[in-house]
Tab-separated table of C-alpha atoms in Angstrom:
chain	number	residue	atom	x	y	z
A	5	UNK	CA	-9.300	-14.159	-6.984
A	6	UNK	CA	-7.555	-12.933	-3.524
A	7	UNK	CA	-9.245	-10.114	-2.096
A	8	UNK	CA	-9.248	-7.939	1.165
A	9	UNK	CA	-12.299	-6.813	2.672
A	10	UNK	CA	-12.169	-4.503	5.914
A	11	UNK	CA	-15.730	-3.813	6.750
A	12	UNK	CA	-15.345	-0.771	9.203
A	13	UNK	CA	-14.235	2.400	7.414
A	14	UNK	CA	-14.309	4.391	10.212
A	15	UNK	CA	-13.650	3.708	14.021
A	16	UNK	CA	-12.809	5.961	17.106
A	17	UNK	CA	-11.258	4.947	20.598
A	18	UNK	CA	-10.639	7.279	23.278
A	19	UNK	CA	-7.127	7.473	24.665
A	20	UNK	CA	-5.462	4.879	26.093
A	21	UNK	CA	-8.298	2.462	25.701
A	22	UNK	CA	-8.073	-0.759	23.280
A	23	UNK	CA	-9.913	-1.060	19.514
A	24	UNK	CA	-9.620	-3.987	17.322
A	25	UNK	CA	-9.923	-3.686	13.258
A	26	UNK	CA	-11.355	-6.330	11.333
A	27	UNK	CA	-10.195	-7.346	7.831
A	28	UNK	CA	-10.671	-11.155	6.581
A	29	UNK	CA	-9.207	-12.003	3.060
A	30	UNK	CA	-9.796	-15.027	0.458
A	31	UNK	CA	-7.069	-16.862	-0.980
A	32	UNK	CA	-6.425	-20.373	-2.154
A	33	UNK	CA	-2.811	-20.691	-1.176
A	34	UNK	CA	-1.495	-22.293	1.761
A	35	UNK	CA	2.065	-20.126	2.552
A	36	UNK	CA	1.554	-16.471	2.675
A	37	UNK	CA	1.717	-13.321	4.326
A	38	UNK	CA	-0.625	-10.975	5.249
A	39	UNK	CA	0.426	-7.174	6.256
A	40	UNK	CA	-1.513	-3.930	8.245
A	41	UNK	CA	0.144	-0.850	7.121
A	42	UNK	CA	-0.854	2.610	8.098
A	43	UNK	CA	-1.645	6.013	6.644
A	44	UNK	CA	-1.081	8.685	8.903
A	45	UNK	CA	-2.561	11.798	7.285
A	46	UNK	CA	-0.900	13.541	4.658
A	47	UNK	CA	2.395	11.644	5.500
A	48	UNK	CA	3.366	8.190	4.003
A	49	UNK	CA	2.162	4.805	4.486
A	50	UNK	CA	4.315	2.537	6.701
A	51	UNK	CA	4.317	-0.703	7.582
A	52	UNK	CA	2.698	-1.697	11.843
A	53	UNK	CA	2.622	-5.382	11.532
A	54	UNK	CA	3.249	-8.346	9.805
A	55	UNK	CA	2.342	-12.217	10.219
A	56	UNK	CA	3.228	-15.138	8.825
A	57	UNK	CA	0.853	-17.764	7.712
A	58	UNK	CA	2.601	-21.024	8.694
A	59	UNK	CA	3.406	-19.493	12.330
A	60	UNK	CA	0.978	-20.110	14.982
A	61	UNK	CA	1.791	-17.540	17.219
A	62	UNK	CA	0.248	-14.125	16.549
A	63	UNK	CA	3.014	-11.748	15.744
A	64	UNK	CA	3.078	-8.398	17.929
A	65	UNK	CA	4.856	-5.091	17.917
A	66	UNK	CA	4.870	-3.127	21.343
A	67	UNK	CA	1.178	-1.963	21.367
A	68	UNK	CA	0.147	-3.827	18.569
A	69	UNK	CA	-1.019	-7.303	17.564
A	70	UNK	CA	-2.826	-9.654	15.773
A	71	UNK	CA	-5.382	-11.753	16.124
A	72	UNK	CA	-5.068	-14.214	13.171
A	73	UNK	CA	-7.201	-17.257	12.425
A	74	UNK	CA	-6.180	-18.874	9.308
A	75	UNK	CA	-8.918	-21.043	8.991
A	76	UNK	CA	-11.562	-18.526	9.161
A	77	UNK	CA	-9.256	-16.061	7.057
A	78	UNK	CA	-9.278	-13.238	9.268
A	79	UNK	CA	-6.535	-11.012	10.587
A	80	UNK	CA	-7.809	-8.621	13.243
A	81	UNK	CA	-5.276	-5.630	14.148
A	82	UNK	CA	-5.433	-4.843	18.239
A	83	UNK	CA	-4.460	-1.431	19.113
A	84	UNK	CA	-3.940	-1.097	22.860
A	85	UNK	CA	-3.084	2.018	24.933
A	86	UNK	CA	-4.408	4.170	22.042
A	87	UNK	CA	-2.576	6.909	21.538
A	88	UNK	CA	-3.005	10.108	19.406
A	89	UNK	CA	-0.474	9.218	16.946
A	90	UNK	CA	-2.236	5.928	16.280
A	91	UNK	CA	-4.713	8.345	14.566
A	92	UNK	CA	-4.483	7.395	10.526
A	93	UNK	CA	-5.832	4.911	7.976
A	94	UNK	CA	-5.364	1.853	8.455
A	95	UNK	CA	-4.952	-1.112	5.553
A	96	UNK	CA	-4.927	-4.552	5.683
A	97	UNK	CA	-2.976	-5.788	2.738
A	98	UNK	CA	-2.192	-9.566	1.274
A	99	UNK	CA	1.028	-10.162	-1.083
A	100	UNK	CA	-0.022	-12.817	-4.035
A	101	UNK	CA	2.103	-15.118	-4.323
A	102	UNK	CA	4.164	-15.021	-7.767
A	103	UNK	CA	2.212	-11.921	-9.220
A	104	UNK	CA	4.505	-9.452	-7.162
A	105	UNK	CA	1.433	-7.502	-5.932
A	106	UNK	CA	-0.294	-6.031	-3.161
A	107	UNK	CA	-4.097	-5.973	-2.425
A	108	UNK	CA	-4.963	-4.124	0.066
A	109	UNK	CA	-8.815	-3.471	1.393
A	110	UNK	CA	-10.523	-0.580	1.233
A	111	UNK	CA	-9.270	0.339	4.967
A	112	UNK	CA	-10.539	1.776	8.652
A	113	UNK	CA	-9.924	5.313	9.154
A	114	UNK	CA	-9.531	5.481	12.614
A	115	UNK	CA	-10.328	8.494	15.275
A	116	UNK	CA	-8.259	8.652	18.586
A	117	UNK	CA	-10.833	10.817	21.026
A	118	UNK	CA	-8.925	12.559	23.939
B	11	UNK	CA	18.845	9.029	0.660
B	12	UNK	CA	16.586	8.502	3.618
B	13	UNK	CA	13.239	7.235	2.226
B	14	UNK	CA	11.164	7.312	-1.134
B	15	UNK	CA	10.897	10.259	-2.787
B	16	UNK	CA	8.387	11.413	-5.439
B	17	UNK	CA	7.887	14.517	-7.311
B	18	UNK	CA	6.009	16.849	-7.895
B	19	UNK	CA	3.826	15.451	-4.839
B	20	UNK	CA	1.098	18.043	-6.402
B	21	UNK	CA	0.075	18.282	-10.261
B	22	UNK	CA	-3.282	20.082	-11.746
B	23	UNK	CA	-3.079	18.536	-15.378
B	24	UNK	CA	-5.864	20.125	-17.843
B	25	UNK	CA	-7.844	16.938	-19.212
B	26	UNK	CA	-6.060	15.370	-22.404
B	27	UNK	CA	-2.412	16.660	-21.410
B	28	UNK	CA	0.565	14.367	-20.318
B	29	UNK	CA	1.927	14.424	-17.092
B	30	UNK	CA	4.925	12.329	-15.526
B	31	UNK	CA	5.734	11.433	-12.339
B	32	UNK	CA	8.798	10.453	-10.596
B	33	UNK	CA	9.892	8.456	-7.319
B	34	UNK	CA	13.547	8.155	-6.178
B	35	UNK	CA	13.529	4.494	-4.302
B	36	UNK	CA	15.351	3.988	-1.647
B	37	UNK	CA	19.211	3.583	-2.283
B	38	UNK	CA	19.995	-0.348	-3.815
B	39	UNK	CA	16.029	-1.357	-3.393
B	40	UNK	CA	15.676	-3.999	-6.280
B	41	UNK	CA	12.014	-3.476	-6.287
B	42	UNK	CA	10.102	-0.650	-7.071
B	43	UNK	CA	5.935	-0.549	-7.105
B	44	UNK	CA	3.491	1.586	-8.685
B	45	UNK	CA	-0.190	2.145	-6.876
B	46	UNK	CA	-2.872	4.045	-7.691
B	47	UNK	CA	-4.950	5.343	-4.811
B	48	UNK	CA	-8.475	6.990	-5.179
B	49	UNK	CA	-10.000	9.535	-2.534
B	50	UNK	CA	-11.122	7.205	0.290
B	51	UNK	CA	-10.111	3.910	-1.046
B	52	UNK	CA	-7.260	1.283	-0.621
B	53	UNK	CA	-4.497	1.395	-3.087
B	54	UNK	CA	-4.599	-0.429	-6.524
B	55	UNK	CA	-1.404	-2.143	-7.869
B	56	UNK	CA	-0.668	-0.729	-11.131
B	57	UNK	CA	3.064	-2.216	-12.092
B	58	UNK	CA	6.217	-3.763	-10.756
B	59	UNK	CA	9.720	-3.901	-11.486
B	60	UNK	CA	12.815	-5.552	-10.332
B	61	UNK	CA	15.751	-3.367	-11.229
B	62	UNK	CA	15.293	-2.511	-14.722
B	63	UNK	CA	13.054	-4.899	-15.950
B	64	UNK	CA	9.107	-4.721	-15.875
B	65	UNK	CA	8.131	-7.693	-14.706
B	66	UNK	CA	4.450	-7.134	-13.888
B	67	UNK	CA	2.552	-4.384	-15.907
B	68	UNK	CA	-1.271	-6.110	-15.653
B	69	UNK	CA	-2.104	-3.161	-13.350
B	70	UNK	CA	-2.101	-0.341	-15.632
B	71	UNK	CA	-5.747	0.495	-16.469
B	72	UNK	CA	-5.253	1.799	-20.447
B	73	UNK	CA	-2.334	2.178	-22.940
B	74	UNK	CA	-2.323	5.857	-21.938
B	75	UNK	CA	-0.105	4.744	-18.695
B	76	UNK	CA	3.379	4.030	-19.159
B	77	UNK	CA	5.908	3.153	-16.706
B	78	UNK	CA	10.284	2.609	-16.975
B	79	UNK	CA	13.203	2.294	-14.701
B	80	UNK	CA	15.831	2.647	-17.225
B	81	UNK	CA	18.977	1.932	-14.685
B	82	UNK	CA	17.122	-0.273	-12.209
B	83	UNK	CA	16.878	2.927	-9.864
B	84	UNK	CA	14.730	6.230	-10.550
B	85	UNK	CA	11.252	5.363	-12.128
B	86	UNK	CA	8.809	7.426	-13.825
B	87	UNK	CA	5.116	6.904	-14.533
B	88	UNK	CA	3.818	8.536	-17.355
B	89	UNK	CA	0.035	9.361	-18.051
B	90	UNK	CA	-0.932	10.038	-21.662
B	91	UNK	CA	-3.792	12.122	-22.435
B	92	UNK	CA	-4.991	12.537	-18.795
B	93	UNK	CA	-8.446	12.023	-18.352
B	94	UNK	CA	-10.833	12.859	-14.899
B	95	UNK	CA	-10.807	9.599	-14.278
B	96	UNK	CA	-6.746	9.565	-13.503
B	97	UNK	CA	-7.531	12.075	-10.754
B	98	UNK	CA	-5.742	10.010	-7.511
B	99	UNK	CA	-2.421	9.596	-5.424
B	100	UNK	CA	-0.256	7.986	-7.088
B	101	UNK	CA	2.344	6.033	-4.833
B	102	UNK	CA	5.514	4.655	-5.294
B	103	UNK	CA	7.063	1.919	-2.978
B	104	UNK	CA	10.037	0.153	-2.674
B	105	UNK	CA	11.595	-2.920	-1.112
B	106	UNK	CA	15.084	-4.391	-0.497
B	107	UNK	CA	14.421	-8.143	-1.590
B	108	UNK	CA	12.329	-9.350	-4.760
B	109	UNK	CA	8.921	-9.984	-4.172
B	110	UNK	CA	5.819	-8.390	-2.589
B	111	UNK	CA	6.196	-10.485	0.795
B	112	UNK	CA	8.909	-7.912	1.716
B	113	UNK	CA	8.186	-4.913	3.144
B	114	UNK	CA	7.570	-1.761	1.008
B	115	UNK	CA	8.759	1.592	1.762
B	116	UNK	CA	6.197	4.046	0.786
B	117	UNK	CA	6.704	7.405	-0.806
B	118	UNK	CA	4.323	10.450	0.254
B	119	UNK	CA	2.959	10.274	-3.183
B	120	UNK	CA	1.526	12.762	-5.780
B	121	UNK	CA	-1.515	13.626	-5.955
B	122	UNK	CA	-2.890	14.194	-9.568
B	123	UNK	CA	-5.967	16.288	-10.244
B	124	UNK	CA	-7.234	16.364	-13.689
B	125	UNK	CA	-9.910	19.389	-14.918
């Protein structure tokens, strides 16, 4: 069965330095993708960062990337130049393929010291 | 409209009444998700749809949950009989393209608390 495990649920940065969030995953398939969304508090979840499995290159957006190693099934998210906003949940989440679904880990809550 | 909508985004159901819940997907999304999310955890897929039809229901923990998109846009979830156990956020997402390799458009959720 695919699952998501994040094993930090909690982290804190201070501003404008860099954190990292772990989350490795198990799967059997070979083509995927593999998601971080984030939960800001009391507002909705949206999606930071996506990556595709067959690229090599590590996908980024602006002050975020990833670090992903297919082989050892991990997907790291880098924050850099944390900023207050960045504070939230965050959720590493894996898309089966076929079964239409999401699984997401149990998530990092993560605490932006000024 | 400009994102997912659900409503109410707050119910207080007494234990063993029915409550339904609604989400308003963004405008011509063909998919629509349901998740369950429990205080401190990840979300949990409950059910899927593409337009009208159900395609993926294996989510949905009892009988007492029921789900329908009846025109392929609005969706409601409906919880028989609540118990304690229902007590979560219940989130709707949607997505432009079939398939959960697209990315899904959250809605703020409603949060269900059952006495």
């Amino acid at each position: 069965a695919q699952t998501v495990t994040q094993s930090q649920p909690e982290m804190s940065v201070q501003e404008a330095e860099t954190v990292t969030l772990s989350c490795t995953y198990d799967t059997s398939e070979s083509d995927y993708y593999l998601f971080w969304y984030k939960q800001p508090p009391s507002r909705q979840m949206i999606l930071v960062i996506r990556q595709e499995a067959y690229k090599q290159q590590n996908a980024t957006e602006n002050r975020f990337s990833v670090n992903f190693q297919k082989a050892a099934k991990s997907f790291s998210l880098k924050i850099s130049d944390s900023q207050l906003g960045d504070a939230a949940m965050y959720f590493c989440a894996y898309p089966i393929q076929g079964a239409q679904k999401l699984v997401f880990g149990q998530g990092t809550r993560l605490t932006i010291n000024p | 409209g400009a994102g997912v909508s659900q409503s109410p985004r707050y119910k207080v159901a007494k234990r063993g009444q029915d409550v339904a819940l609604r989400c308003d997907p963004i405008s011509g999304h063909v998919s629509l998700f349901w998740y369950q999310q429990a205080l401190g955890q990840g979300p949990e897929f409950l059910t899927y749809f593409q337009n009208e039809a159900q395609l993926d229901k294996s989510g949905l923990p009892s009988d007492r949950f029921f789900a329908e998109r009846p025109e392929g846009s609005v969706s409601t979830l409906k919880i028989q009989r609540t118990q304690q156990e229902d007590s979560a956020v219940y989130l709707c997402a949607s997505s432009s393209r079939q398939g959960a390799r697209n990315e899904q458009f959250f809605g703020p959720g409603t949060r269900l608390t059952v006495l």
